[in-house]
XYZ file of C-alpha atoms in Angstrom:
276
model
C 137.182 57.131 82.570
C 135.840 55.215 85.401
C 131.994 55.373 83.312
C 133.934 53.863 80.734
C 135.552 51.313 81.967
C 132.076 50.432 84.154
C 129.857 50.279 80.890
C 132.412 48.212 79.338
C 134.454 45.982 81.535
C 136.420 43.074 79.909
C 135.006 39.849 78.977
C 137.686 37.859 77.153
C 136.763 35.383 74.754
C 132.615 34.039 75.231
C 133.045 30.119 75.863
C 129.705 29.836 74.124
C 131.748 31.447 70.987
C 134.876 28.933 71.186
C 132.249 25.577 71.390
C 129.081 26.633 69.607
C 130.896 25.667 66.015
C 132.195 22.592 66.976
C 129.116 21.619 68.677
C 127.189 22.624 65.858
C 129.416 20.175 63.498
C 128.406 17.328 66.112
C 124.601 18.000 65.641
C 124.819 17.652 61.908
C 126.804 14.566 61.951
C 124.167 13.270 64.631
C 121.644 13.988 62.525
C 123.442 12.582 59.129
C 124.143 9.699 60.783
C 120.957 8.938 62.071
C 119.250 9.730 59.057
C 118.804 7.736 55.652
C 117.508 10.639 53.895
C 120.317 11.575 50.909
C 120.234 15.168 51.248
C 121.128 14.893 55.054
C 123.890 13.461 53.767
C 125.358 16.915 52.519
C 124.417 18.395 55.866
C 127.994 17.738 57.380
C 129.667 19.295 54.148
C 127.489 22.728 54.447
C 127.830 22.796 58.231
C 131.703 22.549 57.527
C 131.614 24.968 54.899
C 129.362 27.533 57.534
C 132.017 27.037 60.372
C 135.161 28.006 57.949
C 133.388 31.772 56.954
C 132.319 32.017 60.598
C 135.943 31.402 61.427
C 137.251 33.180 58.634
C 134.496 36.328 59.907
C 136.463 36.137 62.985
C 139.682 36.109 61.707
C 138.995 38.853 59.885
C 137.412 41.095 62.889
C 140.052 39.985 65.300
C 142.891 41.576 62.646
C 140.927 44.313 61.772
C 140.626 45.619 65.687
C 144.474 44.814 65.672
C 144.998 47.261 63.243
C 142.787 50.170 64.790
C 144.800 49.364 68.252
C 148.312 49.484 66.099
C 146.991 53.028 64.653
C 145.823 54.109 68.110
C 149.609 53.374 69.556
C 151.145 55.134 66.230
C 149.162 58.211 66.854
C 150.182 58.147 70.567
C 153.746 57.866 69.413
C 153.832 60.615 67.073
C 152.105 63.148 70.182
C 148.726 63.363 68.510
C 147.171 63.086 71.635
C 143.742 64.536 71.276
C 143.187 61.834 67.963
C 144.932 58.921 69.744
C 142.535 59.921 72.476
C 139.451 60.240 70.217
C 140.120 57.015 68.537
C 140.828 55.027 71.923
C 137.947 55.759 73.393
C 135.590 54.714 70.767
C 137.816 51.607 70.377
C 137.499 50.034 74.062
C 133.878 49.105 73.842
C 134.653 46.752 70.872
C 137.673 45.042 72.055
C 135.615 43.697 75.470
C 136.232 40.059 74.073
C 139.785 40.414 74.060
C 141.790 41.227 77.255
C 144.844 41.593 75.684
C 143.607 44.497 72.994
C 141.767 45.978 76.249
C 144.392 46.182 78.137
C 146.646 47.465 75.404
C 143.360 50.135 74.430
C 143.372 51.088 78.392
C 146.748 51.350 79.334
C 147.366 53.721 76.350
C 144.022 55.915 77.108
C 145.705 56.067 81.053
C 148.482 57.258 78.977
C 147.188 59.482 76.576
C 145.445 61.453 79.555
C 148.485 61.805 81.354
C 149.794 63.259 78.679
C 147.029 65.805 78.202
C 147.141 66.307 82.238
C 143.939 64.836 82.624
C 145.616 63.036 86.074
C 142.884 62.024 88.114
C 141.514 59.616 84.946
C 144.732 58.547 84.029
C 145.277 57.439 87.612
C 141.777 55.205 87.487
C 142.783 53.659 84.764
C 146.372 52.740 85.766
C 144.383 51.208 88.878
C 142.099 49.181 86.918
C 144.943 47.357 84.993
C 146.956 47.593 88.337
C 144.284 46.042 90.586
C 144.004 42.857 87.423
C 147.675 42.243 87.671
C 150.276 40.235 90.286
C 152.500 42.773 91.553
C 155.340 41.213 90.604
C 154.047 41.000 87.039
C 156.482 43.385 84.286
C 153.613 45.425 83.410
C 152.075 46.009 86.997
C 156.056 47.167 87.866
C 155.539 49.350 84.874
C 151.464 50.583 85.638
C 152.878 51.838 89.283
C 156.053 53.512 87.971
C 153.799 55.622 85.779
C 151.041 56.189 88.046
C 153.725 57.619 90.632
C 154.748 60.156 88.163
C 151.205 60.869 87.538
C 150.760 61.200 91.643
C 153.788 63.370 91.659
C 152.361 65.843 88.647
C 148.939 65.983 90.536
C 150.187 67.133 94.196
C 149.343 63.107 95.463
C 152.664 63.245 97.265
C 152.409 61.116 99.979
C 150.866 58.077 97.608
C 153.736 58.994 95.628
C 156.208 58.853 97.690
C 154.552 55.413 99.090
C 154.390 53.708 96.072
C 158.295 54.808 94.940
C 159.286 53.043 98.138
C 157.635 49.684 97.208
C 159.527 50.000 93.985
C 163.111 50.474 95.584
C 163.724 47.057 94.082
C 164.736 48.853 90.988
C 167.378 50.047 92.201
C 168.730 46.940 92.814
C 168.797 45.534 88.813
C 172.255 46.085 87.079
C 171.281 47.252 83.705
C 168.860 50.388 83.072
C 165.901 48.632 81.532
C 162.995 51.822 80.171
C 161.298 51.041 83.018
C 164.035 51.636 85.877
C 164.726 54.675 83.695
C 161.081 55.820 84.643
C 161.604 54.793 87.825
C 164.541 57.328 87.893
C 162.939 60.061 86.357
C 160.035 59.580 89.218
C 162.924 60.138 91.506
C 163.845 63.404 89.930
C 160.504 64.744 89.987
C 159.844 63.803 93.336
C 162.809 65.182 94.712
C 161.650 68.855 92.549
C 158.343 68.662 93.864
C 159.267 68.875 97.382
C 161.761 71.345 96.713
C 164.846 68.910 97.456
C 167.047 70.307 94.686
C 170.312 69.077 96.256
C 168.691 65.647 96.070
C 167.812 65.966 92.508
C 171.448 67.463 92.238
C 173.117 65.077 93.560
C 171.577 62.772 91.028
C 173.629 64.100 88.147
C 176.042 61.874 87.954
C 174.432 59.097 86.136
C 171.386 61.033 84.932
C 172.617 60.962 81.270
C 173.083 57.025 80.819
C 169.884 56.691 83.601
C 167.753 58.458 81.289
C 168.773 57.263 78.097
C 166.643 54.182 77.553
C 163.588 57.137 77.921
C 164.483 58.357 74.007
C 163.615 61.723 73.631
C 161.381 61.901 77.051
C 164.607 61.999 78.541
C 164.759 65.418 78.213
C 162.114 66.155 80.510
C 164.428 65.019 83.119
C 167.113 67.121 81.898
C 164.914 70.325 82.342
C 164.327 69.105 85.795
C 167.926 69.213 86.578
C 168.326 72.222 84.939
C 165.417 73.723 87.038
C 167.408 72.124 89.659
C 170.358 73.865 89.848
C 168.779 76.933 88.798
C 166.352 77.195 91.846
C 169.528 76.607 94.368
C 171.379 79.278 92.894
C 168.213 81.409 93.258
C 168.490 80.477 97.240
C 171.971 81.254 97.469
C 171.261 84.610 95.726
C 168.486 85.178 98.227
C 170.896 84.409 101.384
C 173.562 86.460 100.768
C 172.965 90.805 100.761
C 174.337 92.226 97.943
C 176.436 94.891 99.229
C 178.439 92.509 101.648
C 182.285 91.544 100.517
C 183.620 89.143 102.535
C 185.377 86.125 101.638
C 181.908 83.497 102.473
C 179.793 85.853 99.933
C 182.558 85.495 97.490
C 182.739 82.068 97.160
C 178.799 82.053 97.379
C 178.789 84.425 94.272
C 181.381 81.712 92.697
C 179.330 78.879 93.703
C 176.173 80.652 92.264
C 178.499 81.057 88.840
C 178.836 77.212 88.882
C 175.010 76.074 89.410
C 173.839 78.704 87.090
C 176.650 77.198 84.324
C 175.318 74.117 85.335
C 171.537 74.442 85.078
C 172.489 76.149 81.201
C 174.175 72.747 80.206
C 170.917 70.715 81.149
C 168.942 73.083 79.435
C 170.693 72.987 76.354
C 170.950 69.427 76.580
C 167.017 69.211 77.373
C 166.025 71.247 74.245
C 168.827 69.171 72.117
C 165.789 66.305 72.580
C 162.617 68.381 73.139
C 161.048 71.784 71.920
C 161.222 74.847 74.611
């Protein structure tokens, strides 16, 4: 990923590209100006007439790369990762001139290898978009909220952890916007990758309408709760000797009842929106 984005860094739109046909269209009517010969005369028409199917070419090519981004995001969207992938990565190298298509064409590849588990690339490329943004800029919020999850799936805890606290300002916003719901879900997983399960317990409350704006992703947060509660009822199993009747390992036994009851309605919830 970083080879890629090296060979082929952005470039936005060549000046010499925006000027050269207007410039040319001065020349010509220089020349037809300065000249009494009649055919010069028709110069200014045919340079006009050039400029329009050089415009038109570009037109053309600009829409055209639209479209292949547009198919690259549908493929993405329907989980065809590997083709999205495929397709992507031939893509970036021609959309150079345009930072918006590379940005679009890079943030998705980032994606795309997250999704395959490919972290450490999909971390350099959430940095190169990340590093070309202000902070406070919707998509740079966005880049980092991802890129923690990513840190979080690929045992970078402590930059995880680091870059969730920058991002507490989330917290702070009244309505759950896709993006604070990411920010939750980073929340969840950090709290089940350091084994804080009464943290990412004690999150249930609002999980469901926290999680919502995430569609059908939301699930994976479910199955983290469900893991949740099923991995503290595993500890209370583990603390208390089975052949021992007192009143404590009684209501441990109950409690265990109520976590494991628990951890089943997440689950069932979790595969309501995702396969097993």
């Amino acid at each position: 990923m970083h080879d890629l984005l090296a060979a082929y860094p952005a470039r936005g739109t060549s000046r010499w590209m925006t000027w050269m046909p207007l410039a040319v269209l001065a020349g010509v009517m220089v020349v037809a100006l300065t000249s009494t010969h009649p055919l010069m005369q028709l110069l200014p028409w045919a340079a006009l007439i050039g400029m329009l199917i050089f415009m038109s070419m570009r037109v053309r090519m600009v829409r055209d790369l639209e479209r292949q981004t547009q198919r690259v995001q549908e493929l993405a969207m329907l989980r065809h990762q590997r083709q999205a992938l495929d397709a992507g990565w031939e893509l970036l190298p021609k959309v150079t001139g345009s930072l918006d298509l590379y940005a679009r064409i890079t943030a998705l590849l980032a994606h795309l290898l997250d999704q395959m588990k490919a972290y450490e690339p999909a971390i350099v490329g959430y940095d190169y978009l990340i590093e070309r943004l202000p902070a406070e800029h919707p998509a740079s919020v966005q880049l980092r909220v991802h890129k923690a999850i990513v840190q979080l799936e690929s045992d970078h805890l402590a930059d995880a952890d680091d870059a969730l606290r920058k991002l507490r300002v989330l917290q702070q916003q009244p309505s759950i916007t896709p993006v604070q719901a990411a920010y939750h879900y980073a929340l969840l997983l950090q709290s089940v990758r350091t084994h804080h399960y009464d943290d990412a317990i004690a999150m249930a409350g609002g999980l469901l309408d926290n999680l919502r704006p995430l569609g059908v992703d939301a699930g994976y947060g479910h199955a983290l709760l469900a893991w949740s509660y099923a991995a503290h009822a595993d500890r209370l199993r583990q603390r208390e000797p089975e052949a021992q009747e007192t009143e404590a390992a009684e209501a441990a036994r109950t409690r265990e009842k109520e976590l494991m009851s628990s951890a089943t309605q997440w689950w069932s919830r979790a595969t309501l929106l995702l396969p097993v």
